mmCIF file of C-alpha atoms in Angstrom:
data_model
loop_
_atom_site.group_PDB
_atom_site.id
_atom_site.type_symbol
_atom_site.label_atom_id
_atom_site.label_comp_id
_atom_site.label_asym_id
_atom_site.label_seq_id
_atom_site.Cartn_x
_atom_site.Cartn_y
_atom_site.Cartn_z
ATOM 1 C CA GLN A 1 -12.606 8.207 -11.333
ATOM 2 C CA VAL A 2 -12.465 7.060 -7.721
ATOM 3 C CA GLN A 3 -11.290 9.554 -5.110
ATOM 4 C CA LEU A 4 -10.399 8.858 -1.489
ATOM 5 C CA GLN A 5 -10.045 11.386 1.315
ATOM 6 C CA GLU A 6 -8.815 10.710 4.854
ATOM 7 C CA SER A 7 -10.164 12.704 7.778
ATOM 8 C CA GLY A 8 -9.706 12.703 11.534
ATOM 9 C CA PRO A 9 -7.722 14.274 14.359
ATOM 10 C CA GLY A 10 -4.117 15.121 13.623
ATOM 11 C CA LEU A 11 -3.091 14.754 17.265
ATOM 12 C CA VAL A 12 -3.816 11.833 19.569
ATOM 13 C CA LYS A 13 -2.661 11.428 23.163
ATOM 14 C CA PRO A 14 -0.638 8.327 24.102
ATOM 15 C CA SER A 15 -2.790 5.433 25.337
ATOM 16 C CA GLU A 16 -5.839 6.835 23.525
ATOM 17 C CA THR A 17 -7.505 5.584 20.332
ATOM 18 C CA LEU A 18 -6.686 6.900 16.874
ATOM 19 C CA SER A 19 -9.771 7.151 14.677
ATOM 20 C CA LEU A 20 -9.728 7.980 10.970
ATOM 21 C CA THR A 21 -12.352 7.898 8.243
ATOM 22 C CA CYS A 22 -11.863 7.490 4.508
ATOM 23 C CA SER A 23 -14.572 9.040 2.358
ATOM 24 C CA VAL A 24 -14.831 7.504 -1.089
ATOM 25 C CA SER A 25 -16.374 9.122 -4.143
ATOM 26 C CA GLY A 26 -16.757 7.798 -7.657
ATOM 27 C CA TYR A 27 -17.047 4.132 -6.718
ATOM 28 C CA PRO A 28 -19.219 2.204 -4.234
ATOM 29 C CA ILE A 29 -17.205 0.499 -1.495
ATOM 30 C CA SER A 30 -19.657 -2.408 -1.675
ATOM 31 C CA SER A 31 -18.612 -3.363 -5.197
ATOM 32 C CA GLY A 32 -15.805 -5.829 -5.621
ATOM 33 C CA TYR A 33 -12.675 -4.167 -4.232
ATOM 34 C CA TYR A 34 -10.744 -4.343 -0.988
ATOM 35 C CA TRP A 35 -10.333 -1.063 0.895
ATOM 36 C CA GLY A 36 -7.380 -0.602 3.158
ATOM 37 C CA TRP A 37 -5.171 1.470 5.409
ATOM 38 C CA ILE A 38 -1.414 1.887 5.036
ATOM 39 C CA ARG A 39 0.831 4.077 7.174
ATOM 40 C CA GLN A 40 4.243 5.666 6.791
ATOM 41 C CA PRO A 41 6.220 6.986 9.785
ATOM 42 C CA PRO A 42 8.136 10.181 9.000
ATOM 43 C CA GLY A 43 11.147 9.371 6.823
ATOM 44 C CA LYS A 44 10.386 5.651 6.815
ATOM 45 C CA GLY A 45 8.739 3.029 4.631
ATOM 46 C CA LEU A 46 5.179 1.853 4.096
ATOM 47 C CA GLU A 47 3.395 -0.504 6.480
ATOM 48 C CA TRP A 48 0.134 -2.264 5.674
ATOM 49 C CA ILE A 49 -2.339 -1.935 8.546
ATOM 50 C CA GLY A 50 -5.352 -3.847 7.310
ATOM 51 C CA SER A 51 -8.052 -4.190 4.672
ATOM 52 C CA ILE A 52 -11.794 -4.769 4.395
ATOM 53 C CA TYR A 53 -13.936 -6.352 1.662
ATOM 54 C CA HIS A 54 -17.704 -6.151 1.530
ATOM 55 C CA SER A 55 -18.923 -9.572 0.476
ATOM 56 C CA GLY A 56 -22.688 -9.652 0.130
ATOM 57 C CA THR A 57 -24.128 -9.576 3.624
ATOM 58 C CA SER A 58 -20.832 -9.778 5.504
ATOM 59 C CA ASP A 59 -17.490 -8.023 5.664
ATOM 60 C CA ILE A 60 -14.113 -9.723 5.344
ATOM 61 C CA THR A 61 -11.301 -8.048 7.283
ATOM 62 C CA HIS A 62 -7.601 -8.850 7.408
ATOM 63 C CA TYR A 63 -5.054 -7.182 9.687
ATOM 64 C CA ASN A 64 -1.298 -6.924 9.982
ATOM 65 C CA PRO A 65 -0.432 -9.503 12.670
ATOM 66 C CA SER A 66 1.816 -7.009 14.451
ATOM 67 C CA LEU A 67 -1.115 -4.597 14.892
ATOM 68 C CA LYS A 68 -4.042 -7.006 14.975
ATOM 69 C CA SER A 69 -4.693 -6.732 18.710
ATOM 70 C CA ARG A 70 -5.151 -2.955 18.447
ATOM 71 C CA VAL A 71 -6.816 -2.454 15.032
ATOM 72 C CA THR A 72 -10.412 -2.390 13.859
ATOM 73 C CA ILE A 73 -11.450 -1.526 10.309
ATOM 74 C CA SER A 74 -15.127 -1.110 9.505
ATOM 75 C CA GLY A 75 -17.225 0.156 6.638
ATOM 76 C CA ASP A 76 -20.405 2.190 6.211
ATOM 77 C CA THR A 77 -21.822 1.511 2.780
ATOM 78 C CA SER A 78 -24.662 4.021 3.272
ATOM 79 C CA LYS A 79 -22.074 6.823 3.579
ATOM 80 C CA ASN A 80 -19.548 5.156 1.237
ATOM 81 C CA GLN A 81 -16.911 5.416 3.931
ATOM 82 C CA PHE A 82 -14.630 3.083 5.819
ATOM 83 C CA SER A 83 -12.838 3.701 9.080
ATOM 84 C CA LEU A 84 -9.755 2.817 11.093
ATOM 85 C CA GLU A 85 -9.473 2.570 14.851
ATOM 86 C CA LEU A 86 -6.077 1.964 16.465
ATOM 87 C CA SER A 87 -6.122 1.675 20.222
ATOM 88 C CA SER A 88 -3.497 2.324 22.900
ATOM 89 C CA VAL A 89 -1.368 4.494 20.656
ATOM 90 C CA THR A 90 2.247 5.346 21.411
ATOM 91 C CA ALA A 91 4.746 7.660 19.776
ATOM 92 C CA ALA A 92 5.619 4.787 17.429
ATOM 93 C CA ASP A 93 2.189 5.173 15.829
ATOM 94 C CA THR A 94 3.042 8.663 14.595
ATOM 95 C CA ALA A 95 2.777 8.445 10.825
ATOM 96 C CA VAL A 96 1.069 9.587 7.666
ATOM 97 C CA TYR A 97 -1.975 7.357 7.317
ATOM 98 C CA TYR A 98 -3.230 6.549 3.813
ATOM 99 C CA CYS A 99 -6.467 4.943 2.771
ATOM 100 C CA ALA A 100 -6.499 3.104 -0.534
ATOM 101 C CA ARG A 101 -8.549 0.945 -2.846
ATOM 102 C CA ALA A 102 -7.143 -2.476 -3.694
ATOM 103 C CA TYR A 103 -7.970 -4.684 -6.632
ATOM 104 C CA CYS A 104 -8.036 -8.358 -5.791
ATOM 105 C CA GLY A 105 -6.753 -11.120 -7.985
ATOM 106 C CA GLY A 106 -8.384 -14.493 -7.698
ATOM 107 C CA ASP A 107 -11.636 -14.844 -5.809
ATOM 108 C CA CYS A 108 -11.031 -12.089 -3.218
ATOM 109 C CA ASN A 109 -11.269 -14.550 -0.353
ATOM 110 C CA SER A 110 -7.499 -14.257 0.005
ATOM 111 C CA LEU A 111 -5.508 -11.045 0.207
ATOM 112 C CA TYR A 112 -4.129 -11.205 -3.337
ATOM 113 C CA ILE A 113 -4.330 -7.439 -3.678
ATOM 114 C CA TRP A 114 -2.582 -4.383 -5.021
ATOM 115 C CA PHE A 115 -3.501 -0.771 -4.235
ATOM 116 C CA ASP A 116 -4.561 1.071 -7.385
ATOM 117 C CA SER A 117 -5.951 4.300 -5.903
ATOM 118 C CA TRP A 118 -4.763 6.188 -2.816
ATOM 119 C CA GLY A 119 -5.889 9.092 -0.700
ATOM 120 C CA GLN A 120 -3.521 12.009 -0.181
ATOM 121 C CA GLY A 121 -2.662 10.879 3.341
ATOM 122 C CA THR A 122 -3.086 12.503 6.733
ATOM 123 C CA LEU A 123 -0.428 12.992 9.396
ATOM 124 C CA VAL A 124 -1.359 11.728 12.831
ATOM 125 C CA THR A 125 0.954 12.559 15.721
ATOM 126 C CA ALA A 126 0.783 10.635 18.987
ATOM 127 C CA SER A 127 1.924 13.040 21.663
ATOM 128 C CA SER A 128 0.779 14.527 24.941
ATOM 129 C CA GLN B 1 6.487 -10.892 9.382
ATOM 130 C CA SER B 2 9.599 -9.116 8.155
ATOM 131 C CA ALA B 3 9.727 -6.362 5.578
ATOM 132 C CA LEU B 4 11.002 -7.324 2.157
ATOM 133 C CA THR B 5 14.620 -6.308 1.547
ATOM 134 C CA GLN B 6 15.348 -3.518 -0.910
ATOM 135 C CA PRO B 7 18.595 -1.601 -1.455
ATOM 136 C CA PRO B 8 18.337 1.814 0.207
ATOM 137 C CA SER B 9 19.428 3.605 -2.926
ATOM 138 C CA ALA B 10 19.932 3.256 -6.667
ATOM 139 C CA SER B 11 21.012 5.718 -9.313
ATOM 140 C CA GLY B 12 21.540 6.207 -12.998
ATOM 141 C CA SER B 13 22.053 8.915 -15.572
ATOM 142 C CA PRO B 14 19.301 10.095 -17.909
ATOM 143 C CA GLY B 15 18.717 7.558 -20.654
ATOM 144 C CA GLN B 16 20.331 4.736 -18.739
ATOM 145 C CA SER B 17 18.658 1.712 -17.199
ATOM 146 C CA VAL B 18 18.469 0.760 -13.546
ATOM 147 C CA THR B 19 17.099 -2.266 -11.701
ATOM 148 C CA ILE B 20 15.796 -2.329 -8.137
ATOM 149 C CA SER B 21 15.627 -5.631 -6.295
ATOM 150 C CA CYS B 22 13.147 -6.837 -3.686
ATOM 151 C CA THR B 23 14.182 -9.941 -1.776
ATOM 152 C CA GLY B 24 11.852 -12.007 0.346
ATOM 153 C CA THR B 25 11.387 -15.675 1.086
ATOM 154 C CA SER B 26 9.512 -18.656 -0.269
ATOM 155 C CA SER B 27 6.661 -17.602 2.037
ATOM 156 C CA ASP B 28 6.074 -14.334 0.251
ATOM 157 C CA VAL B 29 7.811 -13.219 -2.963
ATOM 158 C CA GLY B 30 8.887 -16.715 -3.950
ATOM 159 C CA GLY B 31 5.602 -18.367 -3.136
ATOM 160 C CA TYR B 32 3.115 -16.172 -4.969
ATOM 161 C CA ASN B 33 2.847 -14.109 -8.137
ATOM 162 C CA TYR B 34 1.349 -11.170 -6.248
ATOM 163 C CA VAL B 35 4.234 -8.716 -6.182
ATOM 164 C CA SER B 36 3.459 -5.080 -6.823
ATOM 165 C CA TRP B 37 5.606 -1.956 -7.090
ATOM 166 C CA TYR B 38 4.808 1.624 -6.083
ATOM 167 C CA GLN B 39 6.437 4.947 -6.933
ATOM 168 C CA GLN B 40 6.323 7.745 -4.359
ATOM 169 C CA HIS B 41 7.441 11.299 -4.947
ATOM 170 C CA PRO B 42 8.220 13.459 -1.880
ATOM 171 C CA GLY B 43 5.088 14.505 -0.042
ATOM 172 C CA LYS B 44 2.847 12.525 -2.357
ATOM 173 C CA ALA B 45 0.852 9.327 -2.107
ATOM 174 C CA PRO B 46 2.304 6.172 -3.637
ATOM 175 C CA LYS B 47 1.360 5.285 -7.218
ATOM 176 C CA LEU B 48 0.927 1.753 -8.519
ATOM 177 C CA MET B 49 3.513 0.953 -11.209
ATOM 178 C CA ILE B 50 3.486 -2.858 -11.476
ATOM 179 C CA TYR B 51 1.121 -5.573 -10.236
ATOM 180 C CA GLU B 52 1.118 -9.369 -10.402
ATOM 181 C CA VAL B 53 4.920 -9.259 -10.866
ATOM 182 C CA THR B 54 4.955 -8.104 -14.487
ATOM 183 C CA LYS B 55 1.738 -6.231 -15.334
ATOM 184 C CA ARG B 56 1.576 -2.480 -15.901
ATOM 185 C CA PRO B 57 -1.557 -0.438 -15.136
ATOM 186 C CA SER B 58 -2.901 1.742 -17.886
ATOM 187 C CA GLY B 59 -0.917 4.966 -18.110
ATOM 188 C CA VAL B 60 2.368 3.636 -16.729
ATOM 189 C CA PRO B 61 5.133 3.985 -19.329
ATOM 190 C CA ASP B 62 6.508 0.769 -20.797
ATOM 191 C CA ARG B 63 9.927 1.927 -19.606
ATOM 192 C CA PHE B 64 8.903 0.290 -16.326
ATOM 193 C CA SER B 65 8.927 -3.498 -16.172
ATOM 194 C CA GLY B 66 8.781 -6.147 -13.467
ATOM 195 C CA SER B 67 10.144 -9.646 -13.126
ATOM 196 C CA LYS B 68 10.787 -12.329 -10.534
ATOM 197 C CA SER B 69 13.333 -15.075 -10.028
ATOM 198 C CA GLY B 70 13.040 -17.291 -7.003
ATOM 199 C CA ASN B 71 12.594 -15.179 -3.879
ATOM 200 C CA THR B 72 13.663 -11.926 -5.560
ATOM 201 C CA ALA B 73 11.482 -9.580 -7.566
ATOM 202 C CA SER B 74 12.900 -6.756 -9.631
ATOM 203 C CA LEU B 75 11.728 -3.462 -11.066
ATOM 204 C CA ALA B 76 13.593 -2.266 -14.139
ATOM 205 C CA VAL B 77 13.449 1.297 -15.387
ATOM 206 C CA SER B 78 14.879 1.951 -18.818
ATOM 207 C CA GLY B 79 15.520 5.284 -20.519
ATOM 208 C CA LEU B 80 15.732 7.051 -17.149
ATOM 209 C CA GLN B 81 14.052 10.440 -16.995
ATOM 210 C CA ALA B 82 14.279 13.154 -14.377
ATOM 211 C CA GLU B 83 10.698 12.505 -13.266
ATOM 212 C CA ASP B 84 11.577 8.910 -12.391
ATOM 213 C CA GLU B 85 13.503 10.199 -9.364
ATOM 214 C CA ALA B 86 11.407 8.961 -6.442
ATOM 215 C CA ASP B 87 11.150 6.309 -3.770
ATOM 216 C CA TYR B 88 10.080 2.852 -4.924
ATOM 217 C CA TYR B 89 8.430 0.207 -2.756
ATOM 218 C CA CYS B 90 7.685 -3.420 -3.472
ATOM 219 C CA SER B 91 4.865 -5.350 -1.845
ATOM 220 C CA SER B 92 3.960 -9.016 -1.750
ATOM 221 C CA TYR B 93 1.292 -11.346 -0.476
ATOM 222 C CA ALA B 94 2.884 -13.109 2.484
ATOM 223 C CA GLY B 95 0.514 -15.994 3.110
ATOM 224 C CA SER B 96 -2.192 -16.313 5.752
ATOM 225 C CA ASN B 97 -3.860 -13.168 4.423
ATOM 226 C CA ASN B 98 -0.878 -10.968 5.230
ATOM 227 C CA LEU B 99 0.655 -8.269 3.079
ATOM 228 C CA VAL B 100 4.212 -7.016 3.416
ATOM 229 C CA PHE B 101 6.062 -4.031 1.939
ATOM 230 C CA GLY B 102 9.741 -3.572 1.231
ATOM 231 C CA GLY B 103 11.787 -0.948 3.038
ATOM 232 C CA GLY B 104 11.952 1.275 -0.044
ATOM 233 C CA THR B 105 14.622 2.348 -2.513
ATOM 234 C CA LYS B 106 15.475 5.950 -3.292
ATOM 235 C CA LEU B 107 16.142 6.270 -7.012
ATOM 236 C CA THR B 108 18.333 9.201 -7.988
ATOM 237 C CA VAL B 109 18.658 10.391 -11.566
ATOM 238 C CA LEU B 110 22.149 11.843 -11.794
#
């Protein structure tokens, strides 16, 4: 049974970088799934941020075009964790941030994915 | 990319059936069979209910079913139960390695 747990600061100052880590237990992040970040502003809907897939010796990352210039997702297979960095945050980045595992249909080179396991989510507030 | 369009709300009485729509374009919903649906109870993480338009993960009741016609996907819930009251979100592959969610539908069991 895979379990995911988000961790990181709950408060980030505007213009600074939001950094979160997702610790995964029960399944190696190097084995055949995408791993991703999704956020949900208070009272609003879900927004996909980006996803990472560990393919042999390299990582495949895909990002939401509206956030791409500010987002980096990376993985640490030795710790079985993956991380999110979102730079130059504003109040609009205030949200509950979820990490999730995504199964991929097809050959996993394209983002034919659906999220089958989620972390509990962590609220990050961008405020001075 | 724009969010997929869902009705803000839907409702039905216990035992009844309800359908939630998710409208996109030929570049997302209409172009690929990679539509998924998620259920979210207040304060909880989303839960996968349907993937690849019509498939149910193990453990999801067969009261939940998915379909697609053209650029619109649908989630049908039959035999409504009190625990089905939640927010529901659709998601679709949107081409060029993009993923898009719908705005969400609040399902109320009257």
